[in-house]
XYZ file of C-alpha atoms in Angstrom:
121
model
C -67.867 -10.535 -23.482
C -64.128 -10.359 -21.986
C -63.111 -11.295 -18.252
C -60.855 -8.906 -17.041
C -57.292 -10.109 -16.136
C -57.434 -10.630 -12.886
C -53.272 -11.470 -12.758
C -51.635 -8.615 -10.616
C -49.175 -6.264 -12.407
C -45.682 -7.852 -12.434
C -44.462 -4.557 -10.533
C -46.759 -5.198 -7.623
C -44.799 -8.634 -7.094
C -41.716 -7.152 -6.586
C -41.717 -6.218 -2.576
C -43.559 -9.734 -2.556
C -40.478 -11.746 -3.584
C -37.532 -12.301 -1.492
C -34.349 -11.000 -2.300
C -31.130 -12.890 -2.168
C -28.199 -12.018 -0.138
C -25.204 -10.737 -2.093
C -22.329 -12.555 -0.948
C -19.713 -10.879 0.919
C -17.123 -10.919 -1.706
C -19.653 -8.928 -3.923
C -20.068 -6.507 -0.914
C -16.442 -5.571 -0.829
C -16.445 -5.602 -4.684
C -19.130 -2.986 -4.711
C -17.755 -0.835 -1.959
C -14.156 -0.701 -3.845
C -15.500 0.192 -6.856
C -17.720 3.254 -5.542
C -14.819 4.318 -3.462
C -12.203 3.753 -6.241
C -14.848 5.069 -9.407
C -16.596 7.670 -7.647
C -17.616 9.668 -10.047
C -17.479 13.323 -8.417
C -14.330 12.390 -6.971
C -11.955 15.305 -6.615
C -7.929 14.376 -6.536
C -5.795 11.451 -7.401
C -7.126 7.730 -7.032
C -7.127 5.966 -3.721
C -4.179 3.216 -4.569
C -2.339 6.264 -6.029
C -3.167 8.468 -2.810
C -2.566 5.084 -0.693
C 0.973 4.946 -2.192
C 1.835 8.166 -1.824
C 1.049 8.414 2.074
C 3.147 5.560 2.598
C 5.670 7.269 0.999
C 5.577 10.086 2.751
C 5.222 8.427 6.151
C 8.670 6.327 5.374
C 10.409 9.498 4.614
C 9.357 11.107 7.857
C 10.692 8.091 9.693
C 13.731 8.428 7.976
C 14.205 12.119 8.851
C 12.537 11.494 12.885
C 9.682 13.759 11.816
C 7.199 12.125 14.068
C 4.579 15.072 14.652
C 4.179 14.717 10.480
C 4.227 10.743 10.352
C 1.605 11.260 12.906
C -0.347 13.894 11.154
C 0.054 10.954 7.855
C -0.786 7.826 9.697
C -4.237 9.657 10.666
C -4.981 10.186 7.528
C -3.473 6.927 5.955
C -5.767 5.298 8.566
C -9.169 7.784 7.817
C -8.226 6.585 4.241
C -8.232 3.207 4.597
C -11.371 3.126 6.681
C -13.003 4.280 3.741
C -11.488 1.957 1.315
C -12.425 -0.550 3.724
C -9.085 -1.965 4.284
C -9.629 -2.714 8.312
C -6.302 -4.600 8.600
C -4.227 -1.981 7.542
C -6.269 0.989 9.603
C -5.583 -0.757 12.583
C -1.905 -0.485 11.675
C -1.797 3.108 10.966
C -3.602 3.879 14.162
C -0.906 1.483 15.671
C 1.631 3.905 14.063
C -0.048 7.126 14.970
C 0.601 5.980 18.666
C 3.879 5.174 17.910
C 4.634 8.535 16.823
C 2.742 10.387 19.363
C 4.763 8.453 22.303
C 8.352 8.861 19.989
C 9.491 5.747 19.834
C 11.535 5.410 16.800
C 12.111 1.685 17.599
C 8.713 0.545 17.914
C 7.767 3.153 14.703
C 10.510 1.385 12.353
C 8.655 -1.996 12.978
C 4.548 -0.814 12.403
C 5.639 1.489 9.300
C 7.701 -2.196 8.382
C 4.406 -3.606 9.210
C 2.166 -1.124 7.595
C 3.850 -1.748 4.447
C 2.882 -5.423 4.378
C -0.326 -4.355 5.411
C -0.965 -2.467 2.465
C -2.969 -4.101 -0.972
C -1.055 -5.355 -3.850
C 2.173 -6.142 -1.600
């Protein structure tokens, strides 16, 4: 005569046990890497689509384009949102109202600042 095992399946533990909080660096980590290695992602990389908006945005400074440095900064600043860079979002939108109001003075100084701003600088 055999008892039966009375020890619950190992899968019915699971939602039992607590999990541990992932710290925040690991929380960044994972958000970068499905936003940088997203694998249905259409188009250049982010850093390489980061780069080239900050190009662009430069050059219309240089030639007083404001309506498209503002039309740039928005999406510079949708993009970083979504890379999680907060910091340098809340510079773009700083240089979206820059452009909108045409101040070329105040512009030269956030695009200055959104360059800083940016990763890897």
């Amino acid at each position: 005569m055999s008892c039966p095992d009375t020890r619950p399946a190992p899968h019915a533990l699971v939602p039992l046990m607590p999990l541990p909080e992932p710290s925040p660096q690991a929380l960044l980590r994972a958000r970068l890497l499905a936003a940088l290695g997203g694998g249905a992602r259409r188009g250049p990389p982010p850093s390489v689509e980061l780069r080239t908006r900050m190009m662009r945005l430069e050059a219309h400074l240089a030639a007083c384009a404001f309506g498209r440095l503002r039309a740039d900064a928005r999406g510079l600043r949708r993009l970083a949102l979504r890379l999680g860079l907060s910091e340098m979002a809340r510079v773009a939108a700083s240089v979206e109202e820059c452009a909108a109001r045409g101040d070329a003075a105040a512009l030269g100084a956030t695009v200055a600042r959104l360059g800083a701003a940016a990763p890897g600088r």
